[in-house]
Amino acid sequence: MSRSDYPPAYDSPPYAPQGGPHQPPPAYGFPAYGVPQPGPPSAPYPNDSNTPLFPGQPGGGYPPAAYSGQPYPYGHPGAGYPAPPPMPPVIPPTLPSGVLTSGDEFAASGRNWSDLGIRHAFIRKVYMVLAAQLLVTAGFVAVFTFVEPVKVFIKQNQALYWVSYAVYIVTHLVLVCCQGPRRKFPCNIILLSLFTLALSYMAGSISSYHDTKSVFLAVGITAVVCIAVTIFCFQTKVDFTKCQGLFCVLGMVMFVTGIITVIVLSFKYIPWLHMLYAAMGAIVFTLFLAYHTQLLIGNRKHSISEEEYVFAALSIYVDIIQIFLFLLQLIGASNR
């Protein structure tokens, strides 16, 4: 066989690369022969399952799985075990001097129609103010429940809750204890607006710790309870206004029980204690709602003066919001 019968060499046409010398193929992630190979890390070995064992190796293991009921996926700013929701604010209801009036029943024949018309106008005015307060609170609760970035912001900035708590306490005490600011316009409206915004923020903050189903359920039950209590107070012959001493004791019991419950739950969360306190609070403030509604109607032994529309709206508004918050706590604690 002659030399021409052999295949051409690789460095000659047609195998020779055009345009210059042949370049070696790119590396595929493996070091060349003779280069030191990376070895495992020296002892002690890392305990974290996500720590790579070799340089350049991506983190191993699986991302931590979300526990049952976790509202955020892994990597979300709000992921992790959520803190228990704050307890509803409780201040014992008080009745300062000059708010109540006593005498014959205004609906009796001894009263003339002019007094009855004044009382009806007073009731309409109170419920208009109350409706505006409830609309503001409903807006806060809706935003804090449905808008996810707001929920994350609330949980990461719990100091704002305590700021609103301080505003709530200060404005509440001023409106209850100071007759001048309570009756003088526009000071009373400004204080009542600050009070409403503070309590609405607190209600929205507590609602952000619960799922949408629990919030809707609490809203529905609260609406049914409030409507039923109002109809009952207009129709019944039972006079809750005679039991001022009983309601004072109930208010103090709720206040002391709330402080003890907060202290106990701050060290160790006990679901049944939380549920017991929430159930007791819902029942007590339902009774307060009946008491304040009869004071507003004025057809019993005691009634609220026609000049105290701010105090009347404040009292009923606090009762409704407290019923909602306690029911929400009860439903949320039962789902934990």
Tab-separated table of C-alpha atoms in Angstrom:
chain	number	residue	atom	x	y	z
A	1	MET	CA	0.000	0.000	0.000
A	2	SER	CA	1.379	3.374	-1.009
A	3	ARG	CA	1.500	6.375	1.279
A	4	SER	CA	-1.295	7.999	-0.692
A	5	ASP	CA	-3.659	5.219	0.369
A	6	TYR	CA	-3.488	6.247	4.027
A	7	PRO	CA	-6.041	8.775	5.333
A	8	PRO	CA	-4.795	12.358	5.586
A	9	ALA	CA	-3.415	13.624	8.894
A	10	TYR	CA	-5.563	15.685	11.171
A	11	ASP	CA	-3.390	18.730	10.755
A	12	SER	CA	-3.931	18.780	7.000
A	13	PRO	CA	-7.030	19.592	4.969
A	14	PRO	CA	-9.861	18.813	5.091
A	15	TYR	CA	-9.559	18.254	8.833
A	16	ALA	CA	-7.402	21.201	9.732
A	17	PRO	CA	-9.399	24.023	11.327
A	18	GLN	CA	-9.721	27.124	9.209
A	19	GLY	CA	-8.568	30.472	10.449
A	20	GLY	CA	-5.887	29.500	12.937
A	21	PRO	CA	-4.720	26.836	15.334
A	22	HIS	CA	-7.216	24.489	16.901
A	23	GLN	CA	-8.533	25.567	20.320
A	24	PRO	CA	-9.137	22.996	23.042
A	25	PRO	CA	-12.772	22.317	23.939
A	26	PRO	CA	-14.180	24.235	26.909
A	27	ALA	CA	-14.128	22.641	30.316
A	28	TYR	CA	-17.294	21.059	31.585
A	29	GLY	CA	-16.840	21.809	35.252
A	30	PHE	CA	-14.193	19.154	35.866
A	31	PRO	CA	-10.599	20.146	36.619
A	32	ALA	CA	-7.894	18.945	34.269
A	33	TYR	CA	-5.771	15.942	34.997
A	34	GLY	CA	-3.040	16.700	37.480
A	35	VAL	CA	-4.915	19.614	39.166
A	36	PRO	CA	-5.629	19.021	42.878
A	37	GLN	CA	-9.173	17.789	43.418
A	38	PRO	CA	-11.409	19.504	46.022
A	39	GLY	CA	-11.968	17.343	49.018
A	40	PRO	CA	-14.478	17.326	51.847
A	41	PRO	CA	-14.133	20.003	54.514
A	42	SER	CA	-11.991	19.281	57.488
A	43	ALA	CA	-13.568	18.310	60.771
A	44	PRO	CA	-15.732	19.391	62.424
A	45	TYR	CA	-18.274	18.933	59.675
A	46	PRO	CA	-21.111	21.461	59.394
A	47	ASN	CA	-24.317	20.447	61.094
A	48	ASP	CA	-26.627	22.437	58.811
A	49	SER	CA	-28.172	20.280	56.107
A	50	ASN	CA	-28.149	23.250	53.700
A	51	THR	CA	-24.383	23.856	53.972
A	52	PRO	CA	-22.548	22.633	50.811
A	53	LEU	CA	-19.907	19.953	51.320
A	54	PHE	CA	-17.739	20.950	48.318
A	55	PRO	CA	-16.736	24.357	47.004
A	56	GLY	CA	-19.084	25.556	44.300
A	57	GLN	CA	-21.744	23.050	45.259
A	58	PRO	CA	-25.214	24.616	45.705
A	59	GLY	CA	-26.838	24.376	49.092
A	60	GLY	CA	-28.153	20.919	49.639
A	61	GLY	CA	-31.177	19.673	51.433
A	62	TYR	CA	-34.724	20.806	51.046
A	63	PRO	CA	-36.196	24.153	52.119
A	64	PRO	CA	-37.993	23.955	55.429
A	65	ALA	CA	-41.551	22.918	54.896
A	66	ALA	CA	-44.355	25.183	56.029
A	67	TYR	CA	-46.157	23.955	59.101
A	68	SER	CA	-49.874	23.451	59.029
A	69	GLY	CA	-51.694	26.775	58.955
A	70	GLN	CA	-48.665	28.871	57.991
A	71	PRO	CA	-50.059	31.748	55.875
A	72	TYR	CA	-46.852	32.468	53.919
A	73	PRO	CA	-44.646	30.255	51.684
A	74	TYR	CA	-41.005	29.677	52.413
A	75	GLY	CA	-38.888	32.733	51.680
A	76	HIS	CA	-41.750	35.187	52.244
A	77	PRO	CA	-40.951	38.048	54.662
A	78	GLY	CA	-43.778	36.930	56.895
A	79	ALA	CA	-42.771	33.283	56.995
A	80	GLY	CA	-42.057	31.628	60.304
A	81	TYR	CA	-44.042	30.915	63.404
A	82	PRO	CA	-46.378	33.891	63.991
A	83	ALA	CA	-46.641	35.435	67.414
A	84	PRO	CA	-49.996	35.045	69.159
A	85	PRO	CA	-52.376	37.910	68.403
A	86	PRO	CA	-52.618	40.739	70.929
A	87	MET	CA	-55.415	40.553	73.434
A	88	PRO	CA	-58.424	42.858	72.956
A	89	PRO	CA	-58.159	46.110	74.930
A	90	VAL	CA	-60.382	46.177	77.979
A	91	ILE	CA	-61.220	49.238	80.074
A	92	PRO	CA	-63.959	48.890	82.673
A	93	PRO	CA	-67.011	50.879	81.476
A	94	THR	CA	-67.698	53.860	83.681
A	95	LEU	CA	-70.616	56.267	83.966
A	96	PRO	CA	-69.471	59.726	85.048
A	97	SER	CA	-71.744	62.087	86.894
A	98	GLY	CA	-73.999	64.191	84.705
A	99	VAL	CA	-74.488	61.488	82.066
A	100	LEU	CA	-77.492	59.699	83.542
A	101	THR	CA	-80.902	61.120	84.209
A	102	SER	CA	-83.528	59.471	86.404
A	103	GLY	CA	-87.260	59.874	86.612
A	104	ASP	CA	-90.441	58.544	85.091
A	105	GLU	CA	-90.347	56.488	81.950
A	106	PHE	CA	-90.204	58.832	78.988
A	107	ALA	CA	-92.623	56.672	77.035
A	108	ALA	CA	-95.275	56.885	79.758
A	109	SER	CA	-98.270	59.109	79.436
A	110	GLY	CA	-96.779	61.632	81.836
A	111	ARG	CA	-94.299	62.802	79.154
A	112	ASN	CA	-95.493	64.948	76.274
A	113	TRP	CA	-94.750	64.383	72.590
A	114	SER	CA	-92.095	67.094	72.447
A	115	ASP	CA	-89.905	65.157	74.880
A	116	LEU	CA	-90.509	62.004	72.859
A	117	GLY	CA	-89.468	63.771	69.660
A	118	ILE	CA	-86.282	65.054	71.303
A	119	ARG	CA	-85.413	61.537	72.416
A	120	HIS	CA	-86.051	60.134	68.930
A	121	ALA	CA	-83.835	62.816	67.364
A	122	PHE	CA	-81.170	61.983	69.936
A	123	ILE	CA	-81.348	58.275	69.074
A	124	ARG	CA	-81.054	59.006	65.338
A	125	LYS	CA	-78.040	61.245	65.925
A	126	VAL	CA	-76.292	58.604	68.035
A	127	TYR	CA	-76.851	55.849	65.481
A	128	MET	CA	-75.601	58.076	62.646
A	129	VAL	CA	-72.358	58.687	64.539
A	130	LEU	CA	-72.187	54.984	65.379
A	131	ALA	CA	-72.665	54.005	61.736
A	132	ALA	CA	-69.770	56.262	60.691
A	133	GLN	CA	-67.543	54.706	63.352
A	134	LEU	CA	-68.406	51.174	62.276
A	135	LEU	CA	-67.734	51.998	58.611
A	136	VAL	CA	-64.257	53.268	59.487
A	137	THR	CA	-63.541	50.147	61.527
A	138	ALA	CA	-64.848	47.876	58.777
A	139	GLY	CA	-62.504	49.578	56.314
A	140	PHE	CA	-59.495	49.042	58.578
A	141	VAL	CA	-60.394	45.387	59.155
A	142	ALA	CA	-60.913	44.773	55.431
A	143	VAL	CA	-57.567	46.320	54.452
A	144	PHE	CA	-55.648	44.564	57.218
A	145	THR	CA	-57.269	41.229	56.335
A	146	PHE	CA	-57.154	41.161	52.523
A	147	VAL	CA	-54.046	43.190	51.622
A	148	GLU	CA	-51.063	40.876	52.116
A	149	PRO	CA	-48.305	43.555	52.279
A	150	VAL	CA	-50.252	45.363	54.992
A	151	LYS	CA	-50.521	42.149	57.026
A	152	VAL	CA	-46.767	41.630	56.790
A	153	PHE	CA	-46.103	45.262	57.764
A	154	ILE	CA	-48.385	45.025	60.798
A	155	LYS	CA	-46.695	41.879	62.068
A	156	GLN	CA	-43.236	43.349	61.597
A	157	ASN	CA	-44.143	46.638	63.360
A	158	GLN	CA	-46.076	45.646	66.453
A	159	ALA	CA	-44.978	48.844	68.213
A	160	LEU	CA	-47.668	50.692	66.259
A	161	TYR	CA	-50.276	48.550	67.996
A	162	TRP	CA	-49.134	49.775	71.397
A	163	VAL	CA	-49.036	53.376	70.174
A	164	SER	CA	-52.666	53.053	69.104
A	165	TYR	CA	-53.406	51.421	72.478
A	166	ALA	CA	-52.013	54.503	74.266
A	167	VAL	CA	-54.095	56.835	72.060
A	168	TYR	CA	-57.141	54.687	72.751
A	169	ILE	CA	-56.703	54.853	76.528
A	170	VAL	CA	-55.996	58.600	76.641
A	171	THR	CA	-58.901	59.620	74.403
A	172	HIS	CA	-61.241	57.210	76.188
A	173	LEU	CA	-60.412	58.628	79.604
A	174	VAL	CA	-60.734	62.221	78.373
A	175	LEU	CA	-64.123	61.595	76.775
A	176	VAL	CA	-65.454	59.728	79.795
A	177	CYS	CA	-64.030	61.794	82.636
A	178	CYS	CA	-64.012	65.358	81.222
A	179	GLN	CA	-67.439	66.839	80.640
A	180	GLY	CA	-66.147	69.967	78.850
A	181	PRO	CA	-64.285	68.274	75.961
A	182	ARG	CA	-67.068	65.683	75.685
A	183	ARG	CA	-69.809	68.276	75.101
A	184	LYS	CA	-67.909	71.076	73.345
A	185	PHE	CA	-67.947	71.073	69.539
A	186	PRO	CA	-65.648	70.446	67.612
A	187	CYS	CA	-63.382	69.160	70.391
A	188	ASN	CA	-65.691	66.219	71.058
A	189	ILE	CA	-65.755	65.206	67.384
A	190	ILE	CA	-61.954	65.424	67.111
A	191	LEU	CA	-61.442	63.296	70.211
A	192	LEU	CA	-64.069	60.816	69.074
A	193	SER	CA	-62.384	60.581	65.652
A	194	LEU	CA	-58.986	59.890	67.228
A	195	PHE	CA	-60.587	57.314	69.491
A	196	THR	CA	-62.274	55.620	66.528
A	197	LEU	CA	-59.087	55.548	64.449
A	198	ALA	CA	-57.069	54.097	67.337
A	199	LEU	CA	-59.571	51.345	68.112
A	200	SER	CA	-60.042	50.627	64.391
A	201	TYR	CA	-56.285	50.183	63.975
A	202	MET	CA	-56.225	47.821	66.947
A	203	ALA	CA	-59.155	45.818	65.577
A	204	GLY	CA	-57.460	45.603	62.174
A	205	SER	CA	-54.157	44.548	63.743
A	206	ILE	CA	-55.811	41.728	65.661
A	207	SER	CA	-57.747	40.685	62.544
A	208	SER	CA	-54.503	40.431	60.538
A	209	TYR	CA	-53.434	37.488	62.714
A	210	HIS	CA	-56.483	35.440	61.691
A	211	ASP	CA	-57.587	33.962	58.398
A	212	THR	CA	-60.360	35.424	56.279
A	213	LYS	CA	-62.858	32.740	57.229
A	214	SER	CA	-62.519	33.475	60.938
A	215	VAL	CA	-62.912	37.229	60.367
A	216	PHE	CA	-66.051	36.782	58.259
A	217	LEU	CA	-67.516	34.390	60.816
A	218	ALA	CA	-66.833	36.812	63.674
A	219	VAL	CA	-68.362	39.719	61.717
A	220	GLY	CA	-71.495	37.704	60.930
A	221	ILE	CA	-72.020	36.530	64.505
A	222	THR	CA	-71.418	40.052	65.833
A	223	ALA	CA	-73.999	41.524	63.454
A	224	VAL	CA	-76.599	38.928	64.439
A	225	VAL	CA	-75.937	39.427	68.168
A	226	CYS	CA	-76.117	43.227	67.965
A	227	ILE	CA	-79.352	43.235	65.966
A	228	ALA	CA	-80.927	40.672	68.294
A	229	VAL	CA	-79.892	42.605	71.421
A	230	THR	CA	-81.209	45.890	70.007
A	231	ILE	CA	-84.595	44.382	69.130
A	232	PHE	CA	-84.728	42.722	72.536
A	233	CYS	CA	-84.034	46.015	74.327
A	234	PHE	CA	-86.819	47.779	72.433
A	235	GLN	CA	-89.364	45.051	73.236
A	236	THR	CA	-88.505	43.624	76.655
A	237	LYS	CA	-89.833	44.754	80.014
A	238	VAL	CA	-86.595	43.783	81.773
A	239	ASP	CA	-84.819	46.891	83.055
A	240	PHE	CA	-81.051	46.526	82.821
A	241	THR	CA	-80.524	50.128	83.942
A	242	LYS	CA	-81.382	49.179	87.537
A	243	CYS	CA	-78.334	46.874	87.693
A	244	GLN	CA	-75.599	49.508	87.693
A	245	GLY	CA	-73.773	47.833	90.600
A	246	LEU	CA	-73.768	44.466	88.799
A	247	PHE	CA	-72.338	45.946	85.618
A	248	CYS	CA	-69.677	47.798	87.577
A	249	VAL	CA	-68.585	44.520	89.169
A	250	LEU	CA	-68.592	42.748	85.775
A	251	GLY	CA	-66.415	45.480	84.311
A	252	MET	CA	-63.856	45.229	87.102
A	253	VAL	CA	-63.827	41.425	86.887
A	254	MET	CA	-63.162	41.570	83.137
A	255	PHE	CA	-60.414	44.138	83.631
A	256	VAL	CA	-58.581	42.100	86.297
A	257	THR	CA	-59.117	38.822	84.446
A	258	GLY	CA	-57.732	40.386	81.281
A	259	ILE	CA	-54.537	41.499	83.026
A	260	ILE	CA	-54.012	38.034	84.559
A	261	THR	CA	-54.714	36.298	81.247
A	262	VAL	CA	-52.258	38.490	79.347
A	263	ILE	CA	-49.531	37.797	81.908
A	264	VAL	CA	-50.117	34.030	81.840
A	265	LEU	CA	-50.315	33.773	78.048
A	266	SER	CA	-47.162	35.853	77.627
A	267	PHE	CA	-45.162	33.081	79.345
A	268	LYS	CA	-46.984	30.063	77.916
A	269	TYR	CA	-49.831	29.932	75.452
A	270	ILE	CA	-52.760	27.943	76.842
A	271	PRO	CA	-55.554	27.538	74.255
A	272	TRP	CA	-58.331	26.668	76.692
A	273	LEU	CA	-57.541	29.687	78.895
A	274	HIS	CA	-57.595	31.955	75.850
A	275	MET	CA	-60.931	30.504	74.726
A	276	LEU	CA	-62.428	30.792	78.228
A	277	TYR	CA	-61.445	34.443	78.531
A	278	ALA	CA	-62.733	35.225	75.026
A	279	ALA	CA	-66.078	33.515	75.684
A	280	MET	CA	-66.489	35.331	78.988
A	281	GLY	CA	-65.646	38.668	77.352
A	282	ALA	CA	-68.172	38.136	74.536
A	283	ILE	CA	-70.938	37.359	77.047
A	284	VAL	CA	-70.113	40.267	79.363
A	285	PHE	CA	-69.969	42.857	76.580
A	286	THR	CA	-73.223	41.540	75.126
A	287	LEU	CA	-74.798	42.399	78.479
A	288	PHE	CA	-73.105	45.806	78.381
A	289	LEU	CA	-74.568	46.374	74.911
A	290	ALA	CA	-78.055	45.678	76.249
A	291	TYR	CA	-77.433	48.013	79.205
A	292	HIS	CA	-76.147	50.898	77.079
A	293	THR	CA	-78.905	50.412	74.489
A	294	GLN	CA	-81.588	50.764	77.150
A	295	LEU	CA	-79.844	53.869	78.503
A	296	LEU	CA	-79.975	55.258	74.964
A	297	ILE	CA	-83.634	54.413	74.394
A	298	GLY	CA	-84.578	56.090	77.673
A	299	ASN	CA	-87.744	54.110	78.465
A	300	ARG	CA	-86.394	52.700	81.720
A	301	LYS	CA	-85.523	54.000	85.170
A	302	HIS	CA	-82.266	55.611	83.988
A	303	SER	CA	-81.356	57.103	80.629
A	304	ILE	CA	-78.533	59.025	78.985
A	305	SER	CA	-78.975	62.771	78.786
A	306	GLU	CA	-79.827	64.170	75.347
A	307	GLU	CA	-76.611	66.249	75.442
A	308	GLU	CA	-74.424	63.162	75.733
A	309	TYR	CA	-74.640	61.834	72.184
A	310	VAL	CA	-70.837	61.431	72.035
A	311	PHE	CA	-70.754	59.322	75.174
A	312	ALA	CA	-73.726	57.233	73.982
A	313	ALA	CA	-72.116	56.540	70.593
A	314	LEU	CA	-68.759	55.777	72.236
A	315	SER	CA	-70.302	53.294	74.689
A	316	ILE	CA	-72.248	51.301	72.108
A	317	TYR	CA	-69.350	51.402	69.639
A	318	VAL	CA	-66.922	49.974	72.209
A	319	ASP	CA	-69.401	47.219	73.097
A	320	ILE	CA	-69.804	46.158	69.446
A	321	ILE	CA	-66.070	46.169	68.705
A	322	GLN	CA	-65.303	44.250	71.888
A	323	ILE	CA	-67.883	41.605	70.993
A	324	PHE	CA	-66.299	41.263	67.550
A	325	LEU	CA	-62.753	41.014	68.936
A	326	PHE	CA	-63.662	38.476	71.612
A	327	LEU	CA	-65.549	36.324	69.102
A	328	LEU	CA	-62.580	36.545	66.735
A	329	GLN	CA	-60.238	35.484	69.539
A	330	LEU	CA	-62.561	32.611	70.433
A	331	ILE	CA	-62.787	31.353	66.846
A	332	GLY	CA	-59.062	31.828	66.259
A	333	ALA	CA	-58.090	30.014	69.468
A	334	SER	CA	-60.332	27.074	68.575
A	335	ASN	CA	-58.579	26.760	65.184
A	336	ARG	CA	-55.023	26.767	66.576
